[in-house]
Amino acid sequence: MSDTVSSSPASPVPDQAPPLKRGGKGFRSTPKGRRVDPKAHEEILALLGDAPRRRDLLIEHLHKIQDRYGCLSAPHLVALASEMKMAMTEVYEVATFYHHFDVVKEGEAAPPAITVRVCDSIACELAGSRDLLARLPTLLGKDVRVLHAPCVGRCETAPVAVVGQNPVPHATADKVVGLVTAKAVTHPKSADGAVHPHLDIVTPACIDYAAYRANGGYALAKACAEGTRTREAAIAAMEDSGLRGLGGAGFPAGRKWKLVAAEPAPRLMAINIDEGEPGTFKDRYYLERDPHRFLEGALVAAWAVGIAEIYIYLRDEYHGCRAILEREIAALQADPPCPLPPIHLRRGAGAYICGEESAMIESIEGKRGEPRLRPPYLAQVGLFGRPTLEHNMETVFWVRDILDKGPAWFAGHGRHGRKGLRSFSVSGRVRNPGVHLAPAGITVKELIDEYCGGMLEGHAFYGYLPGGASGGILPASMGDIPLDFDTLSEYGCFIGSAAIVILSDRDTATDCARNLMKFFADESCGQCTPCRVGTIKAVALMERRQWDQALLKELSQAMVDASICGLGQAAPNPALTVMKYFPQEIE
């Protein structure tokens, strides 16, 4: 399954199809369906080169077209389908599923060369993104497309705009206009009319391969590969540490290793870095600073579980992180400290639902990112039908420290009866937003005072989201609840990926809940009716000045009971918690 597998060269496409030999009533003189345009076919051949034409690389190939031409035209899609020996409908249904692909139908105009996306998720809305969205179209003119975007994972620098593939932190209209002007000058249209405003992606500085190795990096992976450690001891240490999955579900990491290791080989590993939950940015924070600690943890996990190949799924919004990983994985492979399994870096295409583990698996396989029905579970039947170890990026980030320092080191942290460490992504009305590594079980009041420098000047603590968009909304009066797995469920909330958004007395919980429900309505994959229809209906009910609480609760229960995956099941949480804990705002 390596991406280096060669494929046989495609036969050239003739300018005119040979005539069919039989006739009769209703006979077609040309083959049924869209015909391949020779020029488009040549362009696809040039883009794909000697890359394999496998189905699981469909999304990667669509990105190549989008990056080069700024959109996916019908002739290019037809040529790609022909080259990959796929039905046009299969290619089209994937291309139209993801937000970052611009499918242009025949007769439609291509989008402008430069696109500006303005994040309008909760942290950016609190910081003024609505005003930015309203002003930019007039300031930039018709030659620049301005779109609203779901959370781009930079909540600590809200509001955020993205010009091409370049983020603008603490965005103002002047900053965005200035960058757009610079891009138009730096990347003028080429002879064929193409514009590439994404080529000069700013890559953050990080600990590179040489520096990581110089500081003892990969010594653990080398020791494991050489047999200095045993797989059984490593799995036992992970179990003893109490580390739970840090992507949101919180399944014990050591137990997951043991379950997958017991399945028949070959086994695969899928690492989820599609952190699209509004308010979450911890994975990006660690990738931008110490990518090899994560990569070494992945190698150790692969060794312990007997993994044949590793697939890393990175959200498309993290262009700088992708450049880092491409460079550092290449450096690792060029001078490996130990035998390496094949490592494949796959690029998302703008779909929150792909943060759900089975939807991510579908996307890696080159399909629409729609969640699977379970059972079977990924540990038994996962990627390409093989047993699969699925982890969030931060989960494997801690593997090296746990095995080097011992499980007691990790378990020794904690407050209020909880154990371990948590990376809290904090945004909203605090002085020092950002990723704060703190003891599991810390309360939000302690987090604000001890790690975030207190509330912003002139703002009083009013409420908070303990687990991003899905985790519900709680009032400040409930700010003494330990923040950890299992502590919030009795209140109708959960910690998820530990995305903490702080509201002040200048905000309302109802406005916050409306923002979150609009996000869920936009991001529903549409596979199941309760989620697809329920989120839209809930937005309409919540837009009213006075909520129909009985109907909203009935609708929420239907979504919780009948939705296929966690998106539809958790989407009602903001509305339900507002009705429960902020009755003064809706009565």
CSV table of N, CA, C and O in Angstrom, one decimal, residues 278-365:
chain,number,residue,atom,x,y,z
A,278,PRO,N,-14.6,23.8,17.3
A,278,PRO,CA,-14.4,25.2,17.6
A,278,PRO,C,-13.8,25.4,19.0
A,278,PRO,O,-14.3,24.8,20.0
A,279,GLY,N,-12.7,26.1,19.1
A,279,GLY,CA,-12.0,26.4,20.3
A,279,GLY,C,-10.8,25.5,20.5
A,279,GLY,O,-10.1,25.7,21.5
A,280,THR,N,-10.6,24.5,19.6
A,280,THR,CA,-9.5,23.6,19.8
A,280,THR,C,-8.3,23.9,18.9
A,280,THR,O,-8.5,24.1,17.7
A,281,PHE,N,-7.1,24.0,19.5
A,281,PHE,CA,-5.9,24.3,18.7
A,281,PHE,C,-4.6,23.7,19.3
A,281,PHE,O,-3.5,24.0,18.9
A,282,LYS,N,-4.8,22.8,20.2
A,282,LYS,CA,-3.6,22.2,20.9
A,282,LYS,C,-2.7,21.4,20.0
A,282,LYS,O,-1.5,21.4,20.1
A,283,ASP,N,-3.3,20.6,19.1
A,283,ASP,CA,-2.5,19.8,18.2
A,283,ASP,C,-1.6,20.7,17.3
A,283,ASP,O,-0.4,20.4,17.1
A,284,ARG,N,-2.2,21.8,16.8
A,284,ARG,CA,-1.4,22.7,16.0
A,284,ARG,C,-0.2,23.3,16.8
A,284,ARG,O,0.9,23.4,16.4
A,285,TYR,N,-0.5,23.6,18.1
A,285,TYR,CA,0.5,24.2,19.0
A,285,TYR,C,1.7,23.3,19.1
A,285,TYR,O,2.8,23.7,19.0
A,286,TYR,N,1.4,22.0,19.4
A,286,TYR,CA,2.5,21.1,19.6
A,286,TYR,C,3.3,20.8,18.3
A,286,TYR,O,4.5,20.6,18.2
A,287,LEU,N,2.5,20.7,17.2
A,287,LEU,CA,3.1,20.4,15.9
A,287,LEU,C,4.1,21.5,15.4
A,287,LEU,O,5.1,21.2,14.8
A,288,GLU,N,3.7,22.7,15.7
A,288,GLU,CA,4.5,23.9,15.3
A,288,GLU,C,5.8,24.0,16.1
A,288,GLU,O,6.7,24.7,15.7
A,289,ARG,N,5.9,23.3,17.2
A,289,ARG,CA,7.0,23.5,18.1
A,289,ARG,C,7.9,22.2,18.2
A,289,ARG,O,9.1,22.3,18.3
A,290,ASP,N,7.3,21.0,18.3
A,290,ASP,CA,8.0,19.8,18.6
A,290,ASP,C,7.4,18.6,17.8
A,290,ASP,O,6.9,17.7,18.4
A,291,PRO,N,7.5,18.6,16.5
A,291,PRO,CA,6.8,17.6,15.7
A,291,PRO,C,7.4,16.2,15.9
A,291,PRO,O,6.7,15.2,15.8
A,292,HIS,N,8.7,16.1,16.2
A,292,HIS,CA,9.4,14.8,16.3
A,292,HIS,C,9.0,14.1,17.6
A,292,HIS,O,9.1,12.8,17.6
A,293,ARG,N,8.6,14.8,18.6
A,293,ARG,CA,8.1,14.1,19.8
A,293,ARG,C,6.8,13.3,19.5
A,293,ARG,O,6.6,12.2,20.0
A,294,PHE,N,6.0,13.9,18.7
A,294,PHE,CA,4.8,13.2,18.2
A,294,PHE,C,5.2,12.0,17.3
A,294,PHE,O,4.6,10.9,17.4
A,295,LEU,N,6.1,12.3,16.3
A,295,LEU,CA,6.5,11.2,15.4
A,295,LEU,C,7.1,10.0,16.1
A,295,LEU,O,6.9,8.9,15.8
A,296,GLU,N,8.0,10.3,17.1
A,296,GLU,CA,8.6,9.2,17.9
A,296,GLU,C,7.5,8.5,18.7
A,296,GLU,O,7.6,7.2,18.7
A,297,GLY,N,6.6,9.2,19.2
A,297,GLY,CA,5.5,8.5,19.9
A,297,GLY,C,4.7,7.6,19.0
A,297,GLY,O,4.3,6.4,19.4
A,298,ALA,N,4.5,8.0,17.8
A,298,ALA,CA,3.8,7.2,16.8
A,298,ALA,C,4.6,5.9,16.4
A,298,ALA,O,4.1,4.8,16.3
A,299,LEU,N,5.9,6.1,16.3
A,299,LEU,CA,6.8,4.9,16.0
A,299,LEU,C,6.8,3.9,17.1
A,299,LEU,O,6.8,2.7,16.9
A,300,VAL,N,6.8,4.4,18.4
A,300,VAL,CA,6.8,3.5,19.5
A,300,VAL,C,5.5,2.8,19.6
A,300,VAL,O,5.4,1.6,19.9
A,301,ALA,N,4.4,3.5,19.4
A,301,ALA,CA,3.1,2.9,19.4
A,301,ALA,C,3.0,1.8,18.3
A,301,ALA,O,2.5,0.7,18.5
A,302,ALA,N,3.5,2.1,17.1
A,302,ALA,CA,3.5,1.2,16.0
A,302,ALA,C,4.3,-0.1,16.3
A,302,ALA,O,3.9,-1.2,16.0
A,303,TRP,N,5.5,0.1,17.0
A,303,TRP,CA,6.3,-1.0,17.4
A,303,TRP,C,5.6,-1.9,18.4
A,303,TRP,O,5.5,-3.1,18.3
A,304,ALA,N,5.0,-1.3,19.4
A,304,ALA,CA,4.3,-2.0,20.5
A,304,ALA,C,3.1,-2.8,20.0
A,304,ALA,O,2.8,-3.9,20.5
A,305,VAL,N,2.4,-2.3,19.0
A,305,VAL,CA,1.2,-2.9,18.6
A,305,VAL,C,1.4,-3.8,17.3
A,305,VAL,O,0.5,-4.6,17.0
A,306,GLY,N,2.6,-3.7,16.7
A,306,GLY,CA,2.9,-4.4,15.5
A,306,GLY,C,2.2,-3.8,14.3
A,306,GLY,O,1.5,-4.5,13.6
A,307,ILE,N,2.4,-2.5,14.1
A,307,ILE,CA,1.7,-1.8,13.0
A,307,ILE,C,2.6,-1.9,11.7
A,307,ILE,O,3.8,-1.7,11.8
A,308,ALA,N,1.9,-2.1,10.6
A,308,ALA,CA,2.6,-2.3,9.3
A,308,ALA,C,2.8,-0.9,8.7
A,308,ALA,O,3.9,-0.7,8.1
A,309,GLU,N,1.8,0.0,8.7
A,309,GLU,CA,1.9,1.3,8.1
A,309,GLU,C,1.2,2.3,8.9
A,309,GLU,O,0.2,2.0,9.6
A,310,ILE,N,1.7,3.6,8.9
A,310,ILE,CA,1.2,4.7,9.6
A,310,ILE,C,0.6,5.7,8.6
A,310,ILE,O,1.3,6.1,7.7
A,311,TYR,N,-0.7,6.1,8.9
A,311,TYR,CA,-1.3,7.2,8.1
A,311,TYR,C,-1.6,8.3,9.0
A,311,TYR,O,-2.2,8.2,10.1
A,312,ILE,N,-1.1,9.5,8.6
A,312,ILE,CA,-1.3,10.7,9.4
A,312,ILE,C,-2.3,11.6,8.6
A,312,ILE,O,-2.1,12.0,7.5
A,313,TYR,N,-3.5,11.9,9.2
A,313,TYR,CA,-4.5,12.7,8.6
A,313,TYR,C,-4.5,14.1,9.2
A,313,TYR,O,-4.9,14.3,10.4
A,314,LEU,N,-4.1,15.1,8.4
A,314,LEU,CA,-3.9,16.5,8.9
A,314,LEU,C,-5.0,17.4,8.2
A,314,LEU,O,-5.2,17.4,7.0
A,315,ARG,N,-5.6,18.2,9.1
A,315,ARG,CA,-6.6,19.1,8.5
A,315,ARG,C,-6.0,20.1,7.5
A,315,ARG,O,-4.9,20.5,7.7
A,316,ASP,N,-6.8,20.4,6.5
A,316,ASP,CA,-6.3,21.2,5.4
A,316,ASP,C,-6.0,22.7,5.9
A,316,ASP,O,-5.2,23.4,5.2
A,317,GLU,N,-6.6,23.1,6.9
A,317,GLU,CA,-6.3,24.5,7.4
A,317,GLU,C,-4.9,24.7,7.9
A,317,GLU,O,-4.5,25.8,8.1
A,318,TYR,N,-4.2,23.6,8.3
A,318,TYR,CA,-2.9,23.7,8.9
A,318,TYR,C,-1.8,23.5,7.8
A,318,TYR,O,-1.0,22.6,7.8
A,319,HIS,N,-1.8,24.5,6.9
A,319,HIS,CA,-0.8,24.5,5.8
A,319,HIS,C,0.6,24.5,6.3
A,319,HIS,O,1.5,23.9,5.8
A,320,GLY,N,0.9,25.4,7.3
A,320,GLY,CA,2.2,25.5,7.8
A,320,GLY,C,2.7,24.2,8.5
A,320,GLY,O,3.8,23.8,8.3
A,321,CYS,N,1.8,23.5,9.2
A,321,CYS,CA,2.1,22.3,9.8
A,321,CYS,C,2.3,21.2,8.8
A,321,CYS,O,3.2,20.3,9.0
A,322,ARG,N,1.6,21.2,7.7
A,322,ARG,CA,1.9,20.3,6.6
A,322,ARG,C,3.3,20.4,6.0
A,322,ARG,O,4.0,19.4,5.8
A,323,ALA,N,3.7,21.7,5.8
A,323,ALA,CA,5.0,21.9,5.3
A,323,ALA,C,6.1,21.4,6.3
A,323,ALA,O,7.1,20.8,5.9
A,324,ILE,N,5.8,21.6,7.6
A,324,ILE,CA,6.8,21.1,8.6
A,324,ILE,C,6.8,19.6,8.6
A,324,ILE,O,7.9,19.0,8.5
A,325,LEU,N,5.7,18.9,8.5
A,325,LEU,CA,5.7,17.5,8.6
A,325,LEU,C,6.3,16.9,7.3
A,325,LEU,O,7.0,15.9,7.4
A,326,GLU,N,6.0,17.4,6.2
A,326,GLU,CA,6.6,16.9,4.9
A,326,GLU,C,8.1,17.0,5.0
A,326,GLU,O,8.8,16.0,4.7
A,327,ARG,N,8.6,18.1,5.5
A,327,ARG,CA,10.1,18.3,5.6
A,327,ARG,C,10.7,17.4,6.7
A,327,ARG,O,11.7,16.7,6.4
A,328,GLU,N,10.1,17.3,7.8
A,328,GLU,CA,10.7,16.5,8.9
A,328,GLU,C,10.5,15.0,8.8
A,328,GLU,O,11.4,14.3,9.2
A,329,ILE,N,9.4,14.6,8.1
A,329,ILE,CA,9.3,13.2,7.8
A,329,ILE,C,10.4,12.7,6.8
A,329,ILE,O,11.0,11.7,6.9
A,330,ALA,N,10.6,13.6,5.8
A,330,ALA,CA,11.6,13.3,4.8
A,330,ALA,C,13.0,13.2,5.5
A,330,ALA,O,13.8,12.3,5.2
A,331,ALA,N,13.3,14.1,6.5
A,331,ALA,CA,14.6,14.1,7.2
A,331,ALA,C,14.7,12.8,8.0
A,331,ALA,O,15.8,12.2,8.0
A,332,LEU,N,13.6,12.4,8.6
A,332,LEU,CA,13.6,11.2,9.4
A,332,LEU,C,13.8,10.0,8.5
A,332,LEU,O,14.6,9.1,8.9
A,333,GLN,N,13.2,9.9,7.4
A,333,GLN,CA,13.3,8.8,6.5
A,333,GLN,C,14.7,8.7,5.8
A,333,GLN,O,15.2,7.7,5.5
A,334,ALA,N,15.3,9.9,5.7
A,334,ALA,CA,16.7,10.0,5.0
A,334,ALA,C,17.8,9.5,6.0
A,334,ALA,O,18.8,9.0,5.5
A,335,ASP,N,17.6,9.6,7.3
A,335,ASP,CA,18.6,9.1,8.3
A,335,ASP,C,17.8,8.5,9.4
A,335,ASP,O,17.8,9.0,10.5
A,336,PRO,N,17.2,7.3,9.2
A,336,PRO,CA,16.4,6.7,10.2
A,336,PRO,C,17.2,6.2,11.4
A,336,PRO,O,18.2,5.6,11.2
A,337,PRO,N,16.7,6.4,12.6
A,337,PRO,CA,17.4,5.9,13.8
A,337,PRO,C,17.1,4.4,14.0
A,337,PRO,O,17.8,3.7,14.8
A,338,CYS,N,16.1,3.9,13.3
A,338,CYS,CA,15.8,2.4,13.4
A,338,CYS,C,14.9,2.1,12.2
A,338,CYS,O,14.5,3.0,11.5
A,339,PRO,N,14.6,0.9,12.0
A,339,PRO,CA,13.7,0.5,10.8
A,339,PRO,C,12.4,1.2,11.0
A,339,PRO,O,11.8,1.2,12.1
A,340,LEU,N,11.9,1.8,9.9
A,340,LEU,CA,10.7,2.6,10.0
A,340,LEU,C,9.6,1.9,9.1
A,340,LEU,O,9.8,1.4,8.1
A,341,PRO,N,8.3,1.9,9.6
A,341,PRO,CA,7.2,1.5,8.8
A,341,PRO,C,7.0,2.6,7.8
A,341,PRO,O,7.3,3.8,8.0
A,342,PRO,N,6.3,2.3,6.7
A,342,PRO,CA,5.9,3.4,5.7
A,342,PRO,C,5.0,4.4,6.5
A,342,PRO,O,4.1,4.1,7.3
A,343,ILE,N,5.3,5.7,6.3
A,343,ILE,CA,4.5,6.8,6.9
A,343,ILE,C,3.9,7.6,5.8
A,343,ILE,O,4.6,8.1,4.9
A,344,HIS,N,2.6,7.7,5.8
A,344,HIS,CA,1.8,8.4,4.7
A,344,HIS,C,1.2,9.7,5.4
A,344,HIS,O,0.4,9.5,6.3
A,345,LEU,N,1.4,10.8,4.8
A,345,LEU,CA,0.8,12.0,5.3
A,345,LEU,C,-0.4,12.4,4.3
A,345,LEU,O,-0.2,12.6,3.1
A,346,ARG,N,-1.6,12.4,4.8
A,346,ARG,CA,-2.8,12.7,4.0
A,346,ARG,C,-3.4,14.0,4.4
A,346,ARG,O,-3.4,14.4,5.6
A,347,ARG,N,-3.9,14.6,3.5
A,347,ARG,CA,-4.4,16.0,3.6
A,347,ARG,C,-6.0,16.0,3.6
A,347,ARG,O,-6.6,15.5,2.7
A,348,GLY,N,-6.5,16.6,4.7
A,348,GLY,CA,-8.0,16.8,4.7
A,348,GLY,C,-8.4,17.8,3.7
A,348,GLY,O,-7.6,18.4,3.0
A,349,ALA,N,-9.7,18.1,3.6
A,349,ALA,CA,-10.1,19.1,2.6
A,349,ALA,C,-11.2,20.0,3.1
A,349,ALA,O,-12.0,20.5,2.4
A,350,GLY,N,-11.3,20.2,4.5
A,350,GLY,CA,-12.3,21.1,5.0
A,350,GLY,C,-13.6,20.4,5.3
A,350,GLY,O,-14.6,20.6,4.6
A,351,ALA,N,-13.6,19.5,6.3
A,351,ALA,CA,-14.8,18.9,6.7
A,351,ALA,C,-14.7,18.5,8.2
A,351,ALA,O,-13.9,17.6,8.6
A,352,TYR,N,-15.4,19.2,9.1
A,352,TYR,CA,-15.4,18.9,10.5
A,352,TYR,C,-15.7,17.5,10.9
A,352,TYR,O,-15.1,16.9,11.8
A,353,ILE,N,-16.6,16.9,10.1
A,353,ILE,CA,-17.0,15.5,10.4
A,353,ILE,C,-15.9,14.5,10.3
A,353,ILE,O,-15.9,13.5,11.0
A,354,CYS,N,-14.8,14.9,9.6
A,354,CYS,CA,-13.7,14.0,9.5
A,354,CYS,C,-12.8,13.9,10.8
A,354,CYS,O,-11.9,13.1,10.8
A,355,GLY,N,-13.2,14.7,11.8
A,355,GLY,CA,-12.6,14.5,13.1
A,355,GLY,C,-13.2,13.3,13.8
A,355,GLY,O,-12.6,12.8,14.7
A,356,GLU,N,-14.3,12.8,13.3
A,356,GLU,CA,-14.9,11.5,13.8
A,356,GLU,C,-14.1,10.4,13.2
A,356,GLU,O,-13.8,10.4,12.0
A,357,GLU,N,-13.7,9.4,14.0
A,357,GLU,CA,-12.6,8.5,13.6
A,357,GLU,C,-13.0,7.7,12.4
A,357,GLU,O,-12.2,7.5,11.5
A,358,SER,N,-14.2,7.2,12.2
A,358,SER,CA,-14.6,6.4,11.1
A,358,SER,C,-14.8,7.3,9.8
A,358,SER,O,-14.5,6.8,8.7
A,359,ALA,N,-15.2,8.5,10.0
A,359,ALA,CA,-15.3,9.4,8.9
A,359,ALA,C,-13.9,9.7,8.3
A,359,ALA,O,-13.7,9.9,7.1
A,360,MET,N,-12.9,9.9,9.3
A,360,MET,CA,-11.5,10.1,8.9
A,360,MET,C,-11.0,8.9,8.1
A,360,MET,O,-10.3,9.1,7.1
A,361,ILE,N,-11.4,7.7,8.5
A,361,ILE,CA,-10.9,6.5,7.8
A,361,ILE,C,-11.5,6.5,6.4
A,361,ILE,O,-10.8,6.2,5.4
A,362,GLU,N,-12.8,6.8,6.2
A,362,GLU,CA,-13.4,6.9,4.9
A,362,GLU,C,-12.6,7.9,4.0
A,362,GLU,O,-12.4,7.7,2.8
A,363,SER,N,-12.3,9.1,4.6
A,363,SER,CA,-11.6,10.1,3.9
A,363,SER,C,-10.2,9.7,3.4
A,363,SER,O,-9.8,9.9,2.3
A,364,ILE,N,-9.5,9.0,4.3
A,364,ILE,CA,-8.2,8.5,4.0
A,364,ILE,C,-8.3,7.5,2.8
A,364,ILE,O,-7.4,7.4,1.9
A,365,GLU,N,-9.4,6.8,2.7
A,365,GLU,CA,-9.6,5.8,1.6
A,365,GLU,C,-10.0,6.5,0.4
A,365,GLU,O,-10.3,5.8,-0.7
